[in-house]
Amino acid sequence: MTNAHLLEKIQYVIDTEVISKQPNLLYDPIVYSLSQGGKRIRPLLTLMGCELFGGNVEKALYPAVGVEIFHNFTLLHDDIMDQAPIRRGQPTVYKKWNENTAILSGDAMFAMAYDFLIRTDSNFVQRIIQAFNRVAIGVCEGQQYDLDFETQDHVTISEYVNMIRLKTSVLLGGALEIGGIIGHATDSDLKHLYAFGENIGLAFQLQDDWLDAYSDVEKFGKIHGGDIAVNKKTFLYLKALELANDEQSGQLKHYFSSTNFDEKEKFNAVLSIYNDLDISQHTKSEMQKYQDIAMKSLSSVLVSEQAKQPLKTLAENLLIRQN
Amino acid sequence: MTNAHLLEKIQYVIDTEVISKQPNLLYDPIVYSLSQGGKRIRPLLTLMGCELFGGNVEKALYPAVGVEIFHNFTLLHDDIMDQAPIRRGQPTVYKKWNENTAILSGDAMFAMAYDFLIRTDSNFVQRIIQAFNRVAIGVCEGQQYDLDFETQDHVTISEYVNMIRLKTSVLLGGALEIGGIIGHATDSDLKHLYAFGENIGLAFQLQDDWLDAYSDVEKFGKIHGGDIAVNKKTFLYLKALELANDEQSGQLKHYFSSTNFDEKEKFNAVLSIYNDLDISQHTKSEMQKYQDIAMKSLSSVLVSEQAKQPLKTLAENLLIRQN
């Protein structure tokens, strides 16, 4: 099936099964959150993971939506923790309602996610829940490391990569794995498929870091330097600190000690150090490393090249060329 | 097995399996929450539900602890929503750490609960998760109604009973049901067992309402009138409003409109109206009604009287005699 067709099926289940009821203050924010769109990349991966092995996507449809509900649950709670007022151009749930509502509706979404995940053949259920629990606990650990790093003086690159792996990448791997389970994949193929998803996730997150400093604004419409403005310890910053001489290191730490600088001046000063240290190329190399691991993992899955093509295409579309 | 023996097994799993690791700020609050004790009534019910049908309690042990972890998760999040600084004589997690920690550690506990729930024979897993999901979503709905009622002018007794059913009683029913599933109970017996737990829960919660106004302080060590002081719409208050004449109704609403009254004076005035309307007896009758349904449900379970005795004794101990 085409991705458009799979996305249509996902949207149909969301539209017909995620509906408001009493008590409205619990369910309205859930419908609001799920109706705001997003790329639906995670449930799509679940269906594609199932199709990769010739499985019946109908049996993966509710679990796929469960993965999407879980993802949206994490956004509700993360937005409280990060005090983020806007998401997808709309007020976040805690802003539109209040913190208690975002906590409680989020909790209900977490339970709903499990309810959708088990709506498939009963012989898949234990393995689905096992795979999903690893993901859910990993995502919580990743969010905690992310919060810790905000106030932690020294963060190594391997600590940072582990954080983004947990916070964002394990869910991509897990989404594929759950689809693979329903497609009757072997344990060995499930491992390779999971590794493909996790490493694509790492490459994608590093690309996100890169885009903040180097994207062509006209091409991507993304405003430059948001991470630099809020002193976020991204791969770029940590790599720069690793390579910097004493003077550069002092300057970087100076600029990342406050949010009161003129944004344009700060961005230009930091970018100039990044450029002196060739940070753009270092980041691209790191991205390429994870992309290569991902593609090698996919090539180890014992199905036809033709069956793998949709996942390859999706990965290529996610990882746009910057050079 | 004796309850003491079952509780020892539960404690052993908690002590050996709920331990801190990295990131500490995620796991320390979880260990703190689980190590504060509490009566462990819910996991005990799971083991007793399993034993009722001659099941192997070892297979119910991890699911039982999963139920307790879930219960403690709800306390972490409820304490934020209710801004409750103290629980079991200790600072609550959001007070000892902060709100973000209580949100995120709570989320991790929710995922851990599911992880423990499926650590049993795989053929039980789908039914356990189905039963548990109903409980988890019900508890969220109950908490939302409880929050709604704080600001809602008119609450009926049936709305109130439905709220306490969802917020506190479905988990008692579900804890027993999960044990019963592992004990290979029939669907019909599971329904009766669930109904026993839910109705004991309702009677217990109504007893809690009654104790706030009528307990013998010396006997139970509970301070009088906490619900009245904070204008909580308990069964007593709602029943009184239902039976009150215009003058009594006006007085009750007056006293429940503010927390600035002298506590002693307010308690005495409200209690005097309660006594005029025979609210103590009305509450006891309502408790008795649910206790009777519970006992009738237990008597419908098709196992020997001897096997039921431990659950009967537990129910009698929970529902102390007030007359």
XYZ file of C-alpha atoms in Angstrom:
646
model
C 0.000 0.000 0.000
C 1.157 3.584 -0.598
C 2.033 5.709 2.418
C -0.911 7.969 1.570
C -3.215 4.984 1.786
C -1.719 3.835 5.107
C -1.987 7.368 6.541
C -5.633 7.461 5.502
C -6.305 4.275 7.460
C -4.541 5.699 10.525
C -6.534 8.928 10.292
C -9.807 7.005 9.983
C -9.165 5.107 13.236
C -8.197 8.336 15.034
C -11.284 10.160 13.739
C -13.709 7.388 14.660
C -12.180 5.980 17.856
C -10.628 8.981 19.612
C -13.798 10.920 20.398
C -14.892 12.984 23.360
C -17.228 11.723 26.064
C -17.904 12.330 29.756
C -16.092 13.754 31.641
C -15.440 16.276 28.844
C -12.571 17.987 30.634
C -10.679 14.681 30.485
C -11.450 13.758 26.872
C -11.621 17.126 25.066
C -7.852 17.742 25.432
C -7.166 14.237 24.103
C -9.233 14.855 20.968
C -7.627 18.308 20.650
C -4.138 16.836 20.851
C -4.798 14.052 18.330
C -6.638 16.335 15.905
C -3.744 18.753 15.517
C -2.082 16.576 12.936
C 1.618 16.059 12.933
C 3.284 13.821 10.399
C 2.000 10.529 11.918
C 5.442 9.127 11.194
C 5.386 6.680 14.131
C 2.124 4.860 13.335
C 3.182 4.851 9.688
C 6.377 3.040 10.731
C 4.311 0.427 12.577
C 2.242 -0.300 9.471
C 5.343 -0.293 7.240
C 7.120 -2.635 9.664
C 4.207 -5.037 9.357
C 4.054 -4.789 5.556
C 7.809 -5.353 5.292
C 7.181 -8.993 6.254
C 3.983 -9.309 4.225
C 1.845 -9.040 7.377
C -1.797 -7.992 7.503
C -1.776 -4.232 8.157
C -5.358 -4.349 9.397
C -4.062 -6.235 12.454
C -1.434 -3.538 13.062
C -3.803 -0.591 12.708
C -4.966 -0.197 16.326
C -1.465 -0.820 17.748
C -0.157 1.818 15.291
C -2.669 4.355 16.613
C -1.673 3.319 20.158
C 1.904 4.352 19.321
C 0.653 7.747 18.079
C -1.501 8.273 21.197
C 1.557 7.522 23.360
C 3.645 10.012 21.371
C 1.012 12.704 21.880
C 0.825 11.860 25.600
C 4.561 12.578 25.924
C 4.025 15.956 24.257
C 1.295 16.919 26.769
C 3.578 16.218 29.730
C 6.799 17.515 28.111
C 5.081 20.807 27.303
C 4.306 21.293 31.012
C 7.889 20.456 32.006
C 9.384 22.678 29.292
C 6.739 25.406 29.813
C 6.153 25.395 26.045
C 3.116 27.545 25.172
C 2.764 26.662 21.472
C 2.896 23.411 19.511
C 1.995 22.924 15.859
C 0.899 26.570 15.773
C -1.732 26.081 18.507
C -1.743 26.641 22.283
C -0.462 23.578 24.167
C -2.949 21.718 26.383
C -1.561 23.088 29.646
C -1.871 26.629 28.250
C -5.341 26.188 26.698
C -6.663 24.434 29.804
C -4.309 24.154 32.797
C -1.514 21.985 34.226
C -3.812 19.603 36.096
C -5.766 18.939 32.910
C -2.587 18.299 30.941
C -1.331 15.904 33.633
C -4.582 13.954 33.919
C -5.579 13.875 30.242
C -2.017 12.772 29.522
C -2.335 9.921 32.012
C -5.596 8.835 30.382
C -3.857 8.904 26.972
C -1.110 6.657 28.327
C -3.745 4.118 29.419
C -5.588 4.513 26.090
C -2.342 3.832 24.233
C -2.091 0.428 25.917
C -5.748 -0.214 25.144
C -5.116 0.332 21.425
C -1.845 -1.624 21.480
C -3.570 -4.857 22.510
C -6.379 -4.631 19.958
C -4.854 -7.315 17.741
C -4.428 -11.101 17.840
C -3.877 -12.220 21.423
C -0.730 -14.200 20.591
C 1.080 -10.943 19.720
C 0.113 -9.130 22.914
C 2.834 -10.072 25.377
C 5.620 -9.300 22.905
C 4.006 -6.014 21.863
C 3.661 -4.886 25.477
C 7.220 -5.988 26.301
C 8.620 -4.017 23.352
C 6.437 -1.028 24.144
C 7.287 -0.970 27.879
C 10.998 -0.773 27.045
C 10.209 2.204 24.812
C 7.975 3.952 27.353
C 10.491 3.646 30.189
C 13.305 4.698 27.832
C 11.419 7.831 26.791
C 10.964 8.800 30.467
C 14.690 8.260 31.102
C 15.548 10.363 28.045
C 13.330 13.224 29.192
C 14.960 13.096 32.645
C 18.477 13.268 31.142
C 17.340 16.191 28.976
C 16.115 18.030 32.087
C 19.318 17.089 33.971
C 21.549 18.432 31.179
C 19.962 21.889 31.409
C 21.671 22.468 34.754
C 24.628 20.080 34.377
C 27.967 21.825 33.717
C 29.684 19.080 31.791
C 27.868 16.859 29.280
C 29.837 14.478 27.062
C 28.866 13.772 23.468
C 28.186 10.138 24.299
C 25.853 11.231 27.143
C 24.103 13.556 24.720
C 23.694 10.896 22.045
C 22.347 8.479 24.655
C 19.818 11.120 25.755
C 18.466 11.763 22.239
C 18.484 8.008 21.590
C 16.205 7.465 24.601
C 14.081 10.577 24.232
C 13.313 10.343 20.530
C 14.842 7.331 18.774
C 13.719 4.295 20.766
C 10.100 5.113 19.895
C 10.897 5.012 16.164
C 12.631 1.659 16.627
C 9.802 0.374 18.816
C 7.107 1.515 16.369
C 8.756 -0.555 13.627
C 9.344 -3.502 15.957
C 5.670 -3.666 16.962
C 4.700 -3.737 13.290
C 7.290 -6.456 12.700
C 5.894 -8.582 15.542
C 2.447 -8.445 13.919
C 4.100 -9.303 10.574
C 5.473 -12.518 12.150
C 9.108 -11.383 11.803
C 11.862 -13.533 13.324
C 13.640 -12.282 16.458
C 16.761 -11.607 14.415
C 14.865 -9.537 11.836
C 13.109 -7.631 14.643
C 16.491 -6.645 16.080
C 17.733 -5.350 12.733
C 14.479 -3.513 12.086
C 14.598 -1.907 15.532
C 18.223 -0.839 14.940
C 17.226 0.686 11.598
C 14.572 2.824 13.321
C 16.725 3.841 16.255
C 19.656 4.921 14.078
C 17.453 6.789 11.611
C 16.087 8.563 14.677
C 19.587 9.549 15.832
C 20.525 10.826 12.370
C 17.248 12.758 12.217
C 17.792 14.378 15.611
C 21.362 15.387 14.709
C 19.983 16.846 11.481
C 17.582 18.865 13.631
C 20.546 20.216 15.612
C 22.366 21.068 12.353
C 19.341 22.789 10.813
C 19.137 25.151 13.780
C 22.486 26.665 12.817
C 22.890 25.935 9.126
C 19.545 25.562 7.390
C 18.772 27.685 4.399
C 16.015 29.804 5.922
C 14.333 30.407 2.592
C 14.347 26.718 1.763
C 13.082 25.299 5.058
C 11.258 28.254 6.557
C 12.881 27.475 9.883
C 14.148 30.375 11.958
C 17.826 30.136 12.779
C 19.436 29.816 16.124
C 16.592 28.900 18.505
C 18.837 26.364 20.253
C 21.672 28.891 20.528
C 19.335 31.569 21.899
C 18.165 29.326 24.777
C 21.666 27.865 25.460
C 20.638 24.341 24.479
C 23.537 21.916 24.711
C 23.175 20.387 21.238
C 25.649 18.161 19.423
C 27.043 21.271 17.715
C 27.778 23.031 20.995
C 29.240 19.948 22.701
C 31.422 19.098 19.686
C 32.630 22.694 19.526
C 33.565 22.618 23.229
C 35.432 19.363 22.622
C 37.512 20.888 19.801
C 37.844 24.459 21.046
C 41.050 26.091 22.276
C 40.922 27.915 25.616
C 39.860 31.204 24.092
C 37.078 29.700 21.957
C 35.918 27.577 24.871
C 35.758 30.631 27.125
C 33.744 32.559 24.535
C 31.296 29.722 23.982
C 30.710 29.299 27.713
C 30.312 33.048 28.080
C 27.624 33.208 25.383
C 25.860 30.096 26.742
C 25.719 31.480 30.292
C 22.851 33.892 29.702
C 19.848 34.600 27.502
C 20.281 38.364 27.753
C 22.590 38.831 24.767
C 21.418 40.423 21.541
C 20.202 37.329 19.670
C 21.693 38.248 16.290
C 25.064 39.178 17.772
C 25.171 35.991 19.861
C 24.192 33.799 16.904
C 26.887 35.323 14.678
C 29.583 35.017 17.335
C 28.756 31.377 18.103
C 28.424 30.494 14.407
C 31.808 32.017 13.716
C 33.407 29.717 16.309
C 31.439 26.750 14.898
C 32.759 27.588 11.433
C 36.362 27.941 12.627
C 36.040 24.429 14.113
C 34.291 22.955 11.055
C 31.336 21.917 13.201
C 28.969 21.665 10.233
C 31.096 18.951 8.668
C 31.624 17.151 11.974
C 27.855 17.039 12.495
C 27.233 15.786 8.983
C 29.807 13.035 9.505
C 28.111 11.977 12.727
C 24.719 11.945 10.990
C 26.193 9.898 8.178
C 27.583 7.416 10.698
C 24.118 6.683 12.113
C 22.529 6.707 8.689
C 25.062 4.092 7.565
C 24.343 1.893 10.615
C 20.624 2.234 9.879
C 20.993 1.203 6.250
C 23.289 -1.684 7.149
C 20.702 -2.858 9.701
C 17.935 -2.723 7.115
C 20.061 -4.628 4.630
C 20.426 -7.411 7.239
C 16.655 -7.959 7.351
C 15.954 -11.135 5.385
C 13.268 -9.921 2.984
C 13.428 -8.835 -0.663
C 14.992 -5.534 -1.714
C 11.657 -4.583 -3.204
C 9.921 -4.976 0.158
C 12.505 -2.680 1.770
C 12.125 0.106 -0.772
C 9.330 2.043 0.998
C 11.375 2.242 4.234
C 14.483 3.307 2.315
C 12.527 6.040 0.557
C 11.018 7.226 3.844
C 14.475 7.408 5.450
C 15.837 9.371 2.491
C 12.947 11.812 2.712
C 13.487 12.312 6.435
C 17.214 12.868 5.967
C 17.366 15.614 3.395
C 20.709 16.344 1.758
C 22.485 19.400 3.121
C 25.504 19.365 0.812
C -1.265 -18.749 52.940
C -1.788 -16.200 55.711
C -2.079 -12.543 54.771
C 1.153 -11.881 56.658
C 2.911 -14.421 54.476
C 1.441 -12.945 51.275
C 2.429 -9.416 52.361
C 5.962 -10.632 53.002
C 6.180 -11.940 49.440
C 4.906 -8.630 48.069
C 7.419 -6.689 50.138
C 10.272 -8.915 48.965
C 9.505 -8.196 45.298
C 9.246 -4.460 45.995
C 12.523 -4.436 47.937
C 14.475 -6.390 45.334
C 12.914 -5.186 42.064
C 12.053 -1.537 42.671
C 15.541 -0.130 43.070
C 17.194 3.095 41.998
C 19.444 3.425 38.969
C 20.446 6.076 36.432
C 19.046 8.663 35.978
C 18.677 8.941 39.767
C 16.291 11.868 39.633
C 13.831 9.603 37.793
C 14.184 6.502 39.978
C 14.834 7.889 43.492
C 11.269 9.261 43.835
C 9.882 5.888 42.705
C 11.816 4.028 45.394
C 10.840 6.720 47.921
C 7.164 6.360 47.045
C 7.144 2.548 47.228
C 9.201 2.436 50.429
C 6.768 4.548 52.440
C 4.587 1.568 53.173
C 0.860 1.840 53.082
C -1.347 -1.164 53.740
C -0.566 -2.939 50.409
C -4.249 -3.839 50.312
C -4.435 -3.850 46.496
C -1.603 -6.309 45.779
C -2.893 -8.433 48.667
C -6.280 -8.584 46.917
C -4.590 -9.775 43.716
C -2.890 -12.639 45.542
C -6.079 -13.470 47.460
C -8.090 -13.417 44.224
C -5.663 -15.952 42.783
C -5.720 -18.179 45.880
C -9.524 -18.104 45.954
C -9.496 -20.363 42.900
C -6.542 -22.441 44.048
C -4.177 -20.646 41.657
C -0.411 -20.424 41.984
C 0.274 -17.168 43.845
C 3.854 -17.087 42.573
C 2.439 -16.387 39.097
C 0.377 -13.497 40.491
C 3.202 -11.893 42.460
C 4.649 -9.536 39.830
C 1.199 -8.501 38.553
C 0.224 -7.803 42.186
C 3.220 -5.505 42.606
C 2.285 -3.888 39.262
C -1.095 -2.997 40.785
C 0.660 -1.420 43.804
C 3.068 0.546 41.580
C 0.077 1.875 39.614
C -1.657 2.880 42.858
C 1.430 4.781 43.994
C 1.701 6.439 40.569
C -1.820 7.845 40.974
C -0.800 9.273 44.374
C 2.209 11.102 42.852
C 0.040 12.819 40.256
C -3.004 13.364 42.521
C -0.782 15.057 45.109
C 0.292 17.616 42.483
C -3.292 18.239 41.405
C -4.542 18.489 44.997
C -1.419 20.416 46.144
C -1.094 17.941 49.031
C 2.212 18.488 50.866
C 2.164 15.426 53.163
C 1.321 11.760 52.649
C 1.903 8.947 55.141
C 3.626 11.460 57.407
C 6.288 12.344 54.809
C 6.626 15.134 52.229
C 4.956 14.208 48.940
C 7.202 13.751 45.902
C 6.284 17.075 44.298
C 7.133 18.832 47.590
C 10.362 16.904 48.294
C 11.564 17.282 44.694
C 9.373 19.365 42.354
C 6.342 19.115 40.064
C 8.300 18.075 36.974
C 9.898 15.233 38.900
C 6.534 14.066 40.232
C 5.056 14.159 36.717
C 7.918 12.294 35.063
C 8.649 9.743 37.799
C 4.907 9.086 37.898
C 4.877 8.434 34.158
C 7.781 5.998 34.543
C 5.868 4.228 37.336
C 2.852 3.863 35.056
C 5.063 2.152 32.442
C 6.719 0.033 35.164
C 3.300 -1.069 36.377
C 2.563 -2.545 32.949
C 5.989 -4.172 32.925
C 5.235 -5.979 36.186
C 1.672 -6.841 35.122
C 2.853 -8.950 32.186
C 5.497 -10.876 34.128
C 3.388 -14.022 34.269
C 2.302 -16.769 31.846
C 1.789 -15.271 28.394
C -1.700 -16.753 27.994
C -2.962 -14.494 30.821
C -1.475 -11.303 29.429
C -4.167 -9.982 27.084
C -6.928 -10.443 29.663
C -4.837 -8.885 32.431
C -4.070 -5.827 30.314
C -7.705 -5.526 29.205
C -8.906 -5.630 32.812
C -6.184 -3.250 33.938
C -6.773 -0.716 31.140
C -10.437 -0.422 32.132
C -9.274 0.290 35.687
C -6.611 2.814 34.679
C -8.954 4.798 32.438
C -11.685 4.618 35.101
C -9.331 6.008 37.754
C -8.473 8.974 35.481
C -12.190 9.616 34.875
C -12.858 9.457 38.624
C -10.103 11.945 39.392
C -11.499 14.304 36.736
C -15.019 14.123 38.224
C -13.515 14.777 41.669
C -11.783 17.912 40.320
C -14.974 18.944 38.467
C -17.105 18.621 41.613
C -14.910 21.107 43.494
C -16.268 23.933 41.365
C -19.622 22.424 40.332
C -22.617 23.926 42.140
C -24.922 20.941 42.032
C -23.689 17.353 42.471
C -26.187 14.512 42.844
C -25.593 11.549 45.124
C -25.524 9.197 42.162
C -22.865 11.388 40.493
C -20.879 11.314 43.728
C -21.143 7.549 44.109
C -20.090 7.119 40.475
C -17.052 9.350 41.126
C -15.839 7.386 44.179
C -16.574 4.135 42.312
C -14.230 5.214 39.501
C -11.611 6.953 41.620
C -11.147 4.318 44.305
C -13.297 1.202 43.867
C -12.605 -0.040 40.343
C -8.964 -0.610 41.322
C -10.005 -2.881 44.199
C -12.272 -4.822 41.839
C -9.582 -4.930 39.161
C -6.890 -6.076 41.616
C -9.049 -9.076 42.549
C -10.008 -9.738 38.930
C -6.364 -9.889 37.814
C -5.659 -12.419 40.561
C -8.719 -14.401 39.478
C -7.553 -14.463 35.848
C -4.248 -15.991 36.978
C -6.239 -18.449 39.137
C -8.049 -19.643 35.988
C -11.440 -18.359 37.194
C -14.431 -18.542 34.828
C -15.755 -15.313 33.289
C -18.833 -15.533 35.492
C -16.771 -15.916 38.686
C -14.532 -13.016 37.592
C -17.581 -10.775 37.295
C -18.778 -11.663 40.782
C -15.305 -11.267 42.242
C -14.898 -7.860 40.579
C -18.312 -6.779 41.933
C -17.284 -7.891 45.425
C -14.191 -5.673 45.266
C -15.934 -2.678 43.755
C -18.749 -2.687 46.305
C -16.414 -3.215 49.259
C -14.571 -0.197 47.906
C -17.747 1.908 47.830
C -18.665 0.882 51.395
C -15.109 1.651 52.508
C -15.132 5.106 50.924
C -18.511 5.952 52.478
C -17.094 4.805 55.814
C -14.236 7.236 55.245
C -16.763 10.043 54.726
C -18.613 8.986 57.908
C -15.422 8.786 60.004
C -14.597 12.401 59.142
C -17.664 13.561 61.048
C -18.441 10.778 63.510
C -15.331 8.803 64.405
C -14.338 8.408 68.000
C -11.130 10.448 67.939
C -9.564 8.509 70.796
C -10.349 5.193 69.145
C -9.193 5.913 65.594
C -6.742 8.757 66.130
C -8.282 10.552 63.178
C -8.854 14.277 63.454
C -12.453 15.291 62.941
C -13.872 17.460 60.245
C -11.108 17.740 57.641
C -13.669 17.306 54.845
C -15.963 19.906 56.391
C -13.093 22.381 56.858
C -12.161 22.244 53.132
C -15.819 22.200 51.920
C -15.526 18.730 50.417
C -18.798 17.563 48.921
C -18.938 14.167 50.627
C -21.887 11.785 50.802
C -22.814 13.326 54.161
C -22.999 16.847 52.766
C -24.883 15.851 49.613
C -27.374 13.699 51.552
C -27.905 16.559 54.001
C -28.600 18.983 51.131
C -31.061 16.480 49.677
C -33.025 16.243 52.957
C -32.603 19.802 54.242
C -35.367 22.399 54.487
C -34.694 25.825 53.010
C -33.141 27.200 56.191
C -30.840 24.216 56.742
C -29.896 24.214 53.081
C -29.032 27.908 53.228
C -26.881 27.396 56.321
C -25.014 24.428 54.814
C -24.293 26.330 51.616
C -23.188 29.335 53.644
C -20.698 27.288 55.675
C -19.454 25.457 52.568
C -18.836 28.689 50.664
C -15.624 29.639 52.439
C -12.683 28.274 54.403
C -12.406 31.376 56.569
C -14.775 30.280 59.345
C -13.550 29.265 62.766
C -13.043 25.526 62.221
C -14.544 24.388 65.511
C -17.583 26.619 65.163
C -18.145 25.522 61.558
C -17.784 21.830 62.413
C -20.291 22.092 65.276
C -22.820 24.015 63.190
C -22.611 21.565 60.269
C -22.708 18.545 62.560
C -25.786 19.879 64.274
C -27.604 20.021 60.921
C -26.311 16.542 60.037
C -27.682 15.249 63.350
C -31.070 16.910 62.853
C -31.294 15.118 59.503
C -30.056 11.761 60.847
C -27.191 11.775 58.340
C -25.100 9.294 60.348
C -27.793 6.636 60.006
C -28.416 7.436 56.332
C -24.707 7.009 55.625
C -24.543 3.736 57.526
C -27.543 2.432 55.568
C -25.869 3.349 52.299
C -22.658 1.623 53.414
C -24.657 -1.436 54.403
C -26.304 -1.491 50.991
C -22.948 -1.778 49.206
C -21.608 -4.206 51.783
C -24.639 -6.428 51.176
C -24.127 -6.311 47.391
C -20.460 -7.183 47.945
C -21.237 -10.173 50.131
C -23.953 -11.391 47.767
C -21.453 -11.142 44.889
C -18.880 -13.149 46.823
C -21.471 -15.779 47.685
C -22.152 -16.192 43.933
C -18.544 -17.206 43.262
C -18.548 -20.975 42.755
C -15.845 -22.041 45.224
C -16.059 -23.458 48.749
C -17.071 -21.334 51.750
C -13.725 -22.146 53.287
C -11.861 -20.656 50.318
C -13.891 -17.434 50.643
C -13.207 -16.996 54.366
C -10.000 -14.904 54.036
C -11.756 -12.366 51.757
C -14.746 -12.202 54.117
C -12.457 -11.581 57.071
C -10.544 -8.891 55.167
C -13.791 -7.124 54.244
C -14.971 -7.242 57.864
C -11.688 -5.776 59.049
C -11.878 -2.967 56.498
C -15.464 -2.165 57.443
C -15.277 -1.678 61.183
C -18.522 -1.552 63.109
C -19.644 1.933 64.076
C -22.784 0.970 66.017
